[in-house]
Amino acid sequence: MSTQPKLADADTAAYADGNPATRPDGKRTRRRSGLTRTLGYTALVVIALAYIYPFLVQLATSFKTDADATGNPLSLWPDPFTTAAFSRLAEADYSRWFANSVVVALLVTAGRVFFDSLAGYALARLRFRGRGALFAAVIAVMAVPGVVLLIPKFLVLNQIGMYDSYSGMIIPLLADAAGVFIMKQFFESIPVSVEEAARIDGASTFRTFWSIVLPMAKPALITLTILSFQGSWNELPHFIVSRQSPELNTLTTGVASLVSGQLGDGNQYPLKLAATLLMTIPVALVFFAFQRHFVRGGTAGATKG
């Protein structure tokens, strides 16, 4: 008795059930899908290595001698391995630069989180004349290149007696348009009914903002904290025009002086890259500690719920 009809019926059923894995070409489809996925991951790895390689060069050069760094600038293996660059930084004013950067970054971050949240809540919830024009002005400030404001900043600080002081370095950075925009968009995604219940209980506007709305904005607050810390830590143009005393140098202005050759002659690649390596550690730690909340906060205000 022939089994050919049964085999034909089985092939027909394989095509009819709609499952590619049971079709005769299922293995070919899976093989093609696996190849596409492998090529995609390979491309991502190559791109990631292209971005990581300069950082690896920086890390390796920090432990090289000046001669090795000049002769083999792209080598990832120090020959010989030395920590002389870090020793020279310890003998310089690097610790003072670091302390100034910590003080400025922490105060600016705290100020931006507080004032940007207040301004964002006012633009999102309070009804007052000129609110639309004020928000348009905030958007316009975001479009203005920061370099355009450097000379006006210097003139204002010098005129009011805040030039070459910690207050002149910190106060102008306590609020920024991007932070106000982020907080406004997030507050608009919070249901108004939550605040109405608090007002029925007799809570004032600030009490409602501080005790009810602000705790709900944790993702946006963490996003703003990371951006503010990173921005103030890496700030350079404002610190150039707001101070001149070496005692007020931050890491950015101090490392800039290294680039100009203040500590000696020659390329000084290990010294410069050791300084920048230490400079990136605090920002990296803050980002990796809060990266989950950063991604969530960056997209939370995109849609209104």
PDB file of C-alpha atoms in Angstrom:
ATOM      1  CA  MET A   1       0.000   0.000   0.000  1.00  0.00           C
ATOM      2  CA  SER A   2       1.464   3.391  -1.080  1.00  0.00           C
ATOM      3  CA  THR A   3       2.144   6.156   1.466  1.00  0.00           C
ATOM      4  CA  GLN A   4       2.474   8.969  -1.119  1.00  0.00           C
ATOM      5  CA  PRO A   5      -1.037  10.425  -0.481  1.00  0.00           C
ATOM      6  CA  LYS A   6      -0.332  10.562   3.244  1.00  0.00           C
ATOM      7  CA  LEU A   7       2.913  12.474   2.669  1.00  0.00           C
ATOM      8  CA  ALA A   8       1.100  14.893   0.363  1.00  0.00           C
ATOM      9  CA  ASP A   9      -1.597  15.406   2.975  1.00  0.00           C
ATOM     10  CA  ALA A  10       1.099  16.104   5.598  1.00  0.00           C
ATOM     11  CA  ASP A  11       2.743  18.758   3.379  1.00  0.00           C
ATOM     12  CA  THR A  12      -0.624  20.367   2.740  1.00  0.00           C
ATOM     13  CA  ALA A  13      -1.363  20.471   6.474  1.00  0.00           C
ATOM     14  CA  ALA A  14       2.081  22.012   7.155  1.00  0.00           C
ATOM     15  CA  TYR A  15       1.327  24.892   4.811  1.00  0.00           C
ATOM     16  CA  ALA A  16      -2.233  25.268   6.031  1.00  0.00           C
ATOM     17  CA  ASP A  17      -1.491  25.620   9.759  1.00  0.00           C
ATOM     18  CA  GLY A  18       0.285  28.963   9.198  1.00  0.00           C
ATOM     19  CA  ASN A  19       3.319  28.037  11.347  1.00  0.00           C
ATOM     20  CA  PRO A  20       6.580  28.802   9.456  1.00  0.00           C
ATOM     21  CA  ALA A  21       8.495  26.379  11.668  1.00  0.00           C
ATOM     22  CA  THR A  22       6.462  23.411  10.318  1.00  0.00           C
ATOM     23  CA  ARG A  23       6.838  24.371   6.674  1.00  0.00           C
ATOM     24  CA  PRO A  24       9.493  22.759   4.467  1.00  0.00           C
ATOM     25  CA  ASP A  25      11.228  26.165   4.126  1.00  0.00           C
ATOM     26  CA  GLY A  26      11.053  26.838   7.910  1.00  0.00           C
ATOM     27  CA  LYS A  27      14.706  25.945   8.487  1.00  0.00           C
ATOM     28  CA  ARG A  28      15.783  28.288   5.705  1.00  0.00           C
ATOM     29  CA  THR A  29      13.720  31.125   7.180  1.00  0.00           C
ATOM     30  CA  ARG A  30      15.147  30.557  10.668  1.00  0.00           C
ATOM     31  CA  ARG A  31      18.675  30.382   9.245  1.00  0.00           C
ATOM     32  CA  ARG A  32      18.175  33.661   7.381  1.00  0.00           C
ATOM     33  CA  SER A  33      16.722  35.315  10.482  1.00  0.00           C
ATOM     34  CA  GLY A  34      19.653  34.109  12.589  1.00  0.00           C
ATOM     35  CA  LEU A  35      22.138  35.442  10.032  1.00  0.00           C
ATOM     36  CA  THR A  36      20.436  38.843   9.990  1.00  0.00           C
ATOM     37  CA  ARG A  37      20.487  39.011  13.778  1.00  0.00           C
ATOM     38  CA  THR A  38      24.160  38.037  13.874  1.00  0.00           C
ATOM     39  CA  LEU A  39      25.088  40.710  11.320  1.00  0.00           C
ATOM     40  CA  GLY A  40      23.099  43.280  13.274  1.00  0.00           C
ATOM     41  CA  TYR A  41      24.842  42.463  16.555  1.00  0.00           C
ATOM     42  CA  THR A  42      28.218  42.468  14.812  1.00  0.00           C
ATOM     43  CA  ALA A  43      27.568  45.952  13.428  1.00  0.00           C
ATOM     44  CA  LEU A  44      26.532  47.184  16.893  1.00  0.00           C
ATOM     45  CA  VAL A  45      29.689  45.740  18.464  1.00  0.00           C
ATOM     46  CA  VAL A  46      31.884  47.416  15.830  1.00  0.00           C
ATOM     47  CA  ILE A  47      30.161  50.783  16.386  1.00  0.00           C
ATOM     48  CA  ALA A  48      30.467  50.387  20.169  1.00  0.00           C
ATOM     49  CA  LEU A  49      34.198  49.623  19.861  1.00  0.00           C
ATOM     50  CA  ALA A  50      34.652  52.697  17.661  1.00  0.00           C
ATOM     51  CA  TYR A  51      33.192  54.826  20.470  1.00  0.00           C
ATOM     52  CA  ILE A  52      35.004  53.023  23.296  1.00  0.00           C
ATOM     53  CA  TYR A  53      38.458  52.917  21.665  1.00  0.00           C
ATOM     54  CA  PRO A  54      39.310  56.617  22.305  1.00  0.00           C
ATOM     55  CA  PHE A  55      38.459  56.143  25.980  1.00  0.00           C
ATOM     56  CA  LEU A  56      40.720  53.071  26.124  1.00  0.00           C
ATOM     57  CA  VAL A  57      43.514  55.122  24.557  1.00  0.00           C
ATOM     58  CA  GLN A  58      42.949  57.793  27.207  1.00  0.00           C
ATOM     59  CA  LEU A  59      43.078  55.190  29.967  1.00  0.00           C
ATOM     60  CA  ALA A  60      46.279  53.590  28.651  1.00  0.00           C
ATOM     61  CA  THR A  61      48.041  56.901  27.969  1.00  0.00           C
ATOM     62  CA  SER A  62      47.425  58.012  31.563  1.00  0.00           C
ATOM     63  CA  PHE A  63      49.862  55.294  32.677  1.00  0.00           C
ATOM     64  CA  LYS A  64      52.541  55.933  30.027  1.00  0.00           C
ATOM     65  CA  THR A  65      55.721  57.954  30.101  1.00  0.00           C
ATOM     66  CA  ASP A  66      55.925  61.110  27.987  1.00  0.00           C
ATOM     67  CA  ALA A  67      58.261  59.375  25.511  1.00  0.00           C
ATOM     68  CA  ASP A  68      56.023  56.324  25.147  1.00  0.00           C
ATOM     69  CA  ALA A  69      52.906  58.474  24.734  1.00  0.00           C
ATOM     70  CA  THR A  70      54.601  60.524  22.010  1.00  0.00           C
ATOM     71  CA  GLY A  71      56.108  57.552  20.191  1.00  0.00           C
ATOM     72  CA  ASN A  72      53.097  55.217  20.463  1.00  0.00           C
ATOM     73  CA  PRO A  73      50.055  57.459  20.995  1.00  0.00           C
ATOM     74  CA  LEU A  74      47.442  54.841  19.991  1.00  0.00           C
ATOM     75  CA  SER A  75      48.934  51.879  21.807  1.00  0.00           C
ATOM     76  CA  LEU A  76      46.761  50.292  24.503  1.00  0.00           C
ATOM     77  CA  TRP A  77      49.740  48.812  26.386  1.00  0.00           C
ATOM     78  CA  PRO A  78      51.896  51.234  28.438  1.00  0.00           C
ATOM     79  CA  ASP A  79      55.591  50.429  28.120  1.00  0.00           C
ATOM     80  CA  PRO A  80      56.685  50.957  30.800  1.00  0.00           C
ATOM     81  CA  PHE A  81      53.679  51.165  33.115  1.00  0.00           C
ATOM     82  CA  THR A  82      53.938  54.206  35.424  1.00  0.00           C
ATOM     83  CA  THR A  83      51.764  56.380  37.651  1.00  0.00           C
ATOM     84  CA  ALA A  84      54.019  59.425  37.347  1.00  0.00           C
ATOM     85  CA  ALA A  85      51.242  61.525  35.784  1.00  0.00           C
ATOM     86  CA  PHE A  86      48.971  61.008  38.779  1.00  0.00           C
ATOM     87  CA  SER A  87      51.826  61.829  41.157  1.00  0.00           C
ATOM     88  CA  ARG A  88      52.415  65.121  39.353  1.00  0.00           C
ATOM     89  CA  LEU A  89      48.713  65.960  39.612  1.00  0.00           C
ATOM     90  CA  ALA A  90      48.821  65.314  43.349  1.00  0.00           C
ATOM     91  CA  GLU A  91      51.704  67.773  43.665  1.00  0.00           C
ATOM     92  CA  ALA A  92      49.815  70.436  41.687  1.00  0.00           C
ATOM     93  CA  ASP A  93      46.527  72.182  42.623  1.00  0.00           C
ATOM     94  CA  TYR A  94      44.375  69.338  41.306  1.00  0.00           C
ATOM     95  CA  SER A  95      42.835  68.655  44.712  1.00  0.00           C
ATOM     96  CA  ARG A  96      41.748  72.306  44.965  1.00  0.00           C
ATOM     97  CA  TRP A  97      40.299  72.216  41.458  1.00  0.00           C
ATOM     98  CA  PHE A  98      38.407  69.077  42.367  1.00  0.00           C
ATOM     99  CA  ALA A  99      37.051  70.610  45.580  1.00  0.00           C
ATOM    100  CA  ASN A 100      35.903  73.750  43.742  1.00  0.00           C
ATOM    101  CA  SER A 101      34.159  71.634  41.100  1.00  0.00           C
ATOM    102  CA  VAL A 102      32.378  69.575  43.765  1.00  0.00           C
ATOM    103  CA  VAL A 103      31.134  72.665  45.616  1.00  0.00           C
ATOM    104  CA  VAL A 104      29.961  74.425  42.460  1.00  0.00           C
ATOM    105  CA  ALA A 105      28.369  71.315  40.926  1.00  0.00           C
ATOM    106  CA  LEU A 106      26.450  70.363  44.069  1.00  0.00           C
ATOM    107  CA  LEU A 107      25.115  73.887  44.691  1.00  0.00           C
ATOM    108  CA  VAL A 108      24.188  74.431  41.056  1.00  0.00           C
ATOM    109  CA  THR A 109      22.489  71.032  40.841  1.00  0.00           C
ATOM    110  CA  ALA A 110      20.437  71.667  43.992  1.00  0.00           C
ATOM    111  CA  GLY A 111      19.477  75.131  42.774  1.00  0.00           C
ATOM    112  CA  ARG A 112      18.459  73.962  39.320  1.00  0.00           C
ATOM    113  CA  VAL A 113      16.348  71.106  40.632  1.00  0.00           C
ATOM    114  CA  PHE A 114      14.496  73.469  42.999  1.00  0.00           C
ATOM    115  CA  PHE A 115      14.046  76.544  40.776  1.00  0.00           C
ATOM    116  CA  ASP A 116      13.423  74.651  37.531  1.00  0.00           C
ATOM    117  CA  SER A 117      10.765  72.566  39.291  1.00  0.00           C
ATOM    118  CA  LEU A 118       9.052  75.679  40.657  1.00  0.00           C
ATOM    119  CA  ALA A 119       9.101  77.416  37.279  1.00  0.00           C
ATOM    120  CA  GLY A 120       7.946  74.297  35.451  1.00  0.00           C
ATOM    121  CA  TYR A 121       5.040  73.813  37.845  1.00  0.00           C
ATOM    122  CA  ALA A 122       4.003  77.462  37.524  1.00  0.00           C
ATOM    123  CA  LEU A 123       3.982  77.247  33.719  1.00  0.00           C
ATOM    124  CA  ALA A 124       2.136  73.933  33.757  1.00  0.00           C
ATOM    125  CA  ARG A 125      -0.561  74.641  36.356  1.00  0.00           C
ATOM    126  CA  LEU A 126      -0.908  78.291  37.316  1.00  0.00           C
ATOM    127  CA  ARG A 127      -3.097  80.563  35.211  1.00  0.00           C
ATOM    128  CA  PHE A 128      -1.736  84.097  34.849  1.00  0.00           C
ATOM    129  CA  ARG A 129      -1.514  86.754  32.177  1.00  0.00           C
ATOM    130  CA  GLY A 130       1.473  86.366  29.898  1.00  0.00           C
ATOM    131  CA  ARG A 131       2.062  82.711  30.668  1.00  0.00           C
ATOM    132  CA  GLY A 132       2.217  81.787  26.980  1.00  0.00           C
ATOM    133  CA  ALA A 133       4.643  84.594  26.213  1.00  0.00           C
ATOM    134  CA  LEU A 134       6.830  83.593  29.160  1.00  0.00           C
ATOM    135  CA  PHE A 135       6.996  79.989  27.977  1.00  0.00           C
ATOM    136  CA  ALA A 136       7.811  81.197  24.460  1.00  0.00           C
ATOM    137  CA  ALA A 137      10.670  83.210  25.952  1.00  0.00           C
ATOM    138  CA  VAL A 138      11.958  80.072  27.690  1.00  0.00           C
ATOM    139  CA  ILE A 139      11.926  78.209  24.371  1.00  0.00           C
ATOM    140  CA  ALA A 140      13.680  81.149  22.698  1.00  0.00           C
ATOM    141  CA  VAL A 141      16.450  81.090  25.323  1.00  0.00           C
ATOM    142  CA  MET A 142      17.042  77.410  24.523  1.00  0.00           C
ATOM    143  CA  ALA A 143      17.646  78.389  20.890  1.00  0.00           C
ATOM    144  CA  VAL A 144      20.285  81.032  21.718  1.00  0.00           C
ATOM    145  CA  PRO A 145      23.899  79.741  21.599  1.00  0.00           C
ATOM    146  CA  GLY A 146      25.547  80.074  24.986  1.00  0.00           C
ATOM    147  CA  VAL A 147      28.636  81.761  23.533  1.00  0.00           C
ATOM    148  CA  VAL A 148      26.500  84.768  22.573  1.00  0.00           C
ATOM    149  CA  LEU A 149      25.830  85.474  26.260  1.00  0.00           C
ATOM    150  CA  LEU A 150      29.419  85.310  27.491  1.00  0.00           C
ATOM    151  CA  ILE A 151      30.246  89.013  27.133  1.00  0.00           C
ATOM    152  CA  PRO A 152      26.892  90.165  28.640  1.00  0.00           C
ATOM    153  CA  LYS A 153      27.499  87.782  31.566  1.00  0.00           C
ATOM    154  CA  PHE A 154      30.934  89.248  32.173  1.00  0.00           C
ATOM    155  CA  LEU A 155      29.617  92.830  32.033  1.00  0.00           C
ATOM    156  CA  VAL A 156      26.733  92.111  34.414  1.00  0.00           C
ATOM    157  CA  LEU A 157      28.888  90.235  36.938  1.00  0.00           C
ATOM    158  CA  ASN A 158      31.538  92.935  36.863  1.00  0.00           C
ATOM    159  CA  GLN A 159      28.958  95.715  37.239  1.00  0.00           C
ATOM    160  CA  ILE A 160      27.204  94.238  40.274  1.00  0.00           C
ATOM    161  CA  GLY A 161      30.428  93.233  42.020  1.00  0.00           C
ATOM    162  CA  MET A 162      30.109  89.444  41.690  1.00  0.00           C
ATOM    163  CA  TYR A 163      33.035  88.945  39.339  1.00  0.00           C
ATOM    164  CA  ASP A 164      35.833  86.637  40.517  1.00  0.00           C
ATOM    165  CA  SER A 165      33.821  85.083  43.349  1.00  0.00           C
ATOM    166  CA  TYR A 166      32.002  81.848  44.106  1.00  0.00           C
ATOM    167  CA  SER A 167      28.662  83.666  43.909  1.00  0.00           C
ATOM    168  CA  GLY A 168      29.453  84.855  40.391  1.00  0.00           C
ATOM    169  CA  MET A 169      30.307  81.300  39.380  1.00  0.00           C
ATOM    170  CA  ILE A 170      27.216  79.718  40.947  1.00  0.00           C
ATOM    171  CA  ILE A 171      24.235  82.107  40.908  1.00  0.00           C
ATOM    172  CA  PRO A 172      23.979  82.593  37.102  1.00  0.00           C
ATOM    173  CA  LEU A 173      23.776  78.802  36.692  1.00  0.00           C
ATOM    174  CA  LEU A 174      21.027  78.167  39.267  1.00  0.00           C
ATOM    175  CA  ALA A 175      18.299  77.933  36.603  1.00  0.00           C
ATOM    176  CA  ASP A 176      18.247  76.935  32.962  1.00  0.00           C
ATOM    177  CA  ALA A 177      15.614  76.912  30.229  1.00  0.00           C
ATOM    178  CA  ALA A 178      16.027  73.228  29.352  1.00  0.00           C
ATOM    179  CA  GLY A 179      15.311  72.172  32.946  1.00  0.00           C
ATOM    180  CA  VAL A 180      12.199  74.357  33.099  1.00  0.00           C
ATOM    181  CA  PHE A 181      10.970  72.810  29.854  1.00  0.00           C
ATOM    182  CA  ILE A 182      11.557  69.239  31.084  1.00  0.00           C
ATOM    183  CA  MET A 183       9.705  69.831  34.356  1.00  0.00           C
ATOM    184  CA  LYS A 184       6.791  71.643  32.684  1.00  0.00           C
ATOM    185  CA  GLN A 185       6.250  68.792  30.253  1.00  0.00           C
ATOM    186  CA  PHE A 186       6.324  66.229  33.051  1.00  0.00           C
ATOM    187  CA  PHE A 187       3.952  68.142  35.342  1.00  0.00           C
ATOM    188  CA  GLU A 188       1.440  68.406  32.497  1.00  0.00           C
ATOM    189  CA  SER A 189       1.380  64.599  32.295  1.00  0.00           C
ATOM    190  CA  ILE A 190       0.201  64.337  35.944  1.00  0.00           C
ATOM    191  CA  PRO A 191      -3.629  64.251  36.311  1.00  0.00           C
ATOM    192  CA  VAL A 192      -5.095  67.481  37.683  1.00  0.00           C
ATOM    193  CA  SER A 193      -7.499  65.473  39.853  1.00  0.00           C
ATOM    194  CA  VAL A 194      -4.616  64.588  42.196  1.00  0.00           C
ATOM    195  CA  GLU A 195      -4.063  68.274  42.977  1.00  0.00           C
ATOM    196  CA  GLU A 196      -7.771  69.042  43.242  1.00  0.00           C
ATOM    197  CA  ALA A 197      -8.117  66.489  46.024  1.00  0.00           C
ATOM    198  CA  ALA A 198      -5.275  68.178  47.933  1.00  0.00           C
ATOM    199  CA  ARG A 199      -6.834  71.630  47.526  1.00  0.00           C
ATOM    200  CA  ILE A 200     -10.172  70.344  48.809  1.00  0.00           C
ATOM    201  CA  ASP A 201      -8.313  69.275  51.953  1.00  0.00           C
ATOM    202  CA  GLY A 202      -7.081  72.869  52.350  1.00  0.00           C
ATOM    203  CA  ALA A 203      -3.531  72.550  50.985  1.00  0.00           C
ATOM    204  CA  SER A 204      -1.969  75.705  49.567  1.00  0.00           C
ATOM    205  CA  THR A 205      -0.453  75.862  46.086  1.00  0.00           C
ATOM    206  CA  PHE A 206       3.106  75.439  47.357  1.00  0.00           C
ATOM    207  CA  ARG A 207       2.053  72.682  49.754  1.00  0.00           C
ATOM    208  CA  THR A 208       0.348  70.848  46.888  1.00  0.00           C
ATOM    209  CA  PHE A 209       3.468  71.244  44.746  1.00  0.00           C
ATOM    210  CA  TRP A 210       5.908  70.205  47.469  1.00  0.00           C
ATOM    211  CA  SER A 211       4.028  67.332  49.116  1.00  0.00           C
ATOM    212  CA  ILE A 212       1.856  65.914  46.330  1.00  0.00           C
ATOM    213  CA  VAL A 213       3.175  66.715  42.849  1.00  0.00           C
ATOM    214  CA  LEU A 214       6.934  66.812  43.391  1.00  0.00           C
ATOM    215  CA  PRO A 215       7.193  63.262  44.833  1.00  0.00           C
ATOM    216  CA  MET A 216       5.328  62.011  41.767  1.00  0.00           C
ATOM    217  CA  ALA A 217       7.924  63.661  39.509  1.00  0.00           C
ATOM    218  CA  LYS A 218      10.817  61.499  40.723  1.00  0.00           C
ATOM    219  CA  PRO A 219      11.873  60.269  37.236  1.00  0.00           C
ATOM    220  CA  ALA A 220      11.982  63.832  35.881  1.00  0.00           C
ATOM    221  CA  LEU A 221      13.807  65.079  38.989  1.00  0.00           C
ATOM    222  CA  ILE A 222      16.486  62.403  38.606  1.00  0.00           C
ATOM    223  CA  THR A 223      16.847  63.245  34.922  1.00  0.00           C
ATOM    224  CA  LEU A 224      17.229  66.926  35.783  1.00  0.00           C
ATOM    225  CA  THR A 225      19.713  66.088  38.547  1.00  0.00           C
ATOM    226  CA  ILE A 226      21.940  64.105  36.194  1.00  0.00           C
ATOM    227  CA  LEU A 227      21.823  66.744  33.448  1.00  0.00           C
ATOM    228  CA  SER A 228      22.447  69.582  35.911  1.00  0.00           C
ATOM    229  CA  PHE A 229      25.372  67.846  37.603  1.00  0.00           C
ATOM    230  CA  GLN A 230      26.937  66.904  34.288  1.00  0.00           C
ATOM    231  CA  GLY A 231      26.423  70.379  32.834  1.00  0.00           C
ATOM    232  CA  SER A 232      27.833  72.262  35.838  1.00  0.00           C
ATOM    233  CA  TRP A 233      30.710  69.783  36.277  1.00  0.00           C
ATOM    234  CA  ASN A 234      31.771  70.174  32.641  1.00  0.00           C
ATOM    235  CA  GLU A 235      31.038  73.910  32.386  1.00  0.00           C
ATOM    236  CA  LEU A 236      33.945  75.907  30.967  1.00  0.00           C
ATOM    237  CA  PRO A 237      32.911  79.146  29.156  1.00  0.00           C
ATOM    238  CA  HIS A 238      31.005  80.579  32.130  1.00  0.00           C
ATOM    239  CA  PHE A 239      33.874  79.900  34.523  1.00  0.00           C
ATOM    240  CA  ILE A 240      36.293  81.624  32.134  1.00  0.00           C
ATOM    241  CA  VAL A 241      34.306  84.882  32.120  1.00  0.00           C
ATOM    242  CA  SER A 242      33.221  84.811  35.785  1.00  0.00           C
ATOM    243  CA  ARG A 243      36.615  84.457  37.503  1.00  0.00           C
ATOM    244  CA  GLN A 244      40.318  85.065  37.068  1.00  0.00           C
ATOM    245  CA  SER A 245      41.909  83.992  40.372  1.00  0.00           C
ATOM    246  CA  PRO A 246      43.784  80.644  40.220  1.00  0.00           C
ATOM    247  CA  GLU A 247      42.262  79.799  43.620  1.00  0.00           C
ATOM    248  CA  LEU A 248      38.816  79.636  41.948  1.00  0.00           C
ATOM    249  CA  ASN A 249      39.885  77.235  39.208  1.00  0.00           C
ATOM    250  CA  THR A 250      37.558  74.294  38.658  1.00  0.00           C
ATOM    251  CA  LEU A 251      38.596  71.074  36.954  1.00  0.00           C
ATOM    252  CA  THR A 252      37.619  72.383  33.527  1.00  0.00           C
ATOM    253  CA  THR A 253      39.632  75.602  33.782  1.00  0.00           C
ATOM    254  CA  GLY A 254      42.475  73.817  35.550  1.00  0.00           C
ATOM    255  CA  VAL A 255      42.707  71.108  32.894  1.00  0.00           C
ATOM    256  CA  ALA A 256      42.526  73.855  30.253  1.00  0.00           C
ATOM    257  CA  SER A 257      45.626  75.369  31.835  1.00  0.00           C
ATOM    258  CA  LEU A 258      47.340  71.982  31.495  1.00  0.00           C
ATOM    259  CA  VAL A 259      46.499  71.930  27.808  1.00  0.00           C
ATOM    260  CA  SER A 260      48.147  75.327  27.444  1.00  0.00           C
ATOM    261  CA  GLY A 261      51.313  73.902  28.983  1.00  0.00           C
ATOM    262  CA  GLN A 262      51.243  75.585  32.364  1.00  0.00           C
ATOM    263  CA  LEU A 263      53.031  72.771  34.209  1.00  0.00           C
ATOM    264  CA  GLY A 264      55.910  72.393  31.818  1.00  0.00           C
ATOM    265  CA  ASP A 265      57.012  71.990  28.208  1.00  0.00           C
ATOM    266  CA  GLY A 266      56.275  69.229  25.726  1.00  0.00           C
ATOM    267  CA  ASN A 267      53.097  67.396  24.855  1.00  0.00           C
ATOM    268  CA  GLN A 268      52.441  66.084  28.383  1.00  0.00           C
ATOM    269  CA  TYR A 269      49.870  63.614  27.051  1.00  0.00           C
ATOM    270  CA  PRO A 270      49.924  61.372  30.173  1.00  0.00           C
ATOM    271  CA  LEU A 271      49.426  64.352  32.502  1.00  0.00           C
ATOM    272  CA  LYS A 272      46.538  65.812  30.510  1.00  0.00           C
ATOM    273  CA  LEU A 273      44.733  62.513  29.988  1.00  0.00           C
ATOM    274  CA  ALA A 274      45.230  61.480  33.620  1.00  0.00           C
ATOM    275  CA  ALA A 275      43.572  64.737  34.663  1.00  0.00           C
ATOM    276  CA  THR A 276      40.628  64.228  32.295  1.00  0.00           C
ATOM    277  CA  LEU A 277      40.296  60.583  33.370  1.00  0.00           C
ATOM    278  CA  LEU A 278      39.869  61.579  37.011  1.00  0.00           C
ATOM    279  CA  MET A 279      37.513  64.332  35.908  1.00  0.00           C
ATOM    280  CA  THR A 280      35.122  61.922  34.176  1.00  0.00           C
ATOM    281  CA  ILE A 281      34.780  59.481  37.100  1.00  0.00           C
ATOM    282  CA  PRO A 282      32.206  61.434  39.203  1.00  0.00           C
ATOM    283  CA  VAL A 283      29.920  62.078  36.218  1.00  0.00           C
ATOM    284  CA  ALA A 284      30.146  58.433  35.139  1.00  0.00           C
ATOM    285  CA  LEU A 285      29.283  57.232  38.647  1.00  0.00           C
ATOM    286  CA  VAL A 286      26.254  59.528  38.857  1.00  0.00           C
ATOM    287  CA  PHE A 287      25.008  58.451  35.440  1.00  0.00           C
ATOM    288  CA  PHE A 288      25.416  54.709  35.991  1.00  0.00           C
ATOM    289  CA  ALA A 289      23.773  54.957  39.414  1.00  0.00           C
ATOM    290  CA  PHE A 290      20.634  56.561  38.000  1.00  0.00           C
ATOM    291  CA  GLN A 291      20.574  55.455  34.356  1.00  0.00           C
ATOM    292  CA  ARG A 292      17.288  53.531  34.674  1.00  0.00           C
ATOM    293  CA  HIS A 293      15.501  56.570  36.077  1.00  0.00           C
ATOM    294  CA  PHE A 294      17.238  58.788  33.519  1.00  0.00           C
ATOM    295  CA  VAL A 295      15.776  56.862  30.567  1.00  0.00           C
ATOM    296  CA  ARG A 296      12.341  56.726  32.197  1.00  0.00           C
ATOM    297  CA  GLY A 297      12.368  60.404  33.068  1.00  0.00           C
ATOM    298  CA  GLY A 298      13.513  61.414  29.607  1.00  0.00           C
ATOM    299  CA  THR A 299      10.400  59.875  28.018  1.00  0.00           C
ATOM    300  CA  ALA A 300       7.829  60.318  30.806  1.00  0.00           C
ATOM    301  CA  GLY A 301       6.706  63.748  29.659  1.00  0.00           C
ATOM    302  CA  ALA A 302       6.443  62.814  25.995  1.00  0.00           C
ATOM    303  CA  THR A 303       2.770  61.827  26.292  1.00  0.00           C
ATOM    304  CA  LYS A 304       0.068  63.092  28.560  1.00  0.00           C
ATOM    305  CA  GLY A 305      -1.874  60.603  30.624  1.00  0.00           C
TER     306      GLY A 305
END
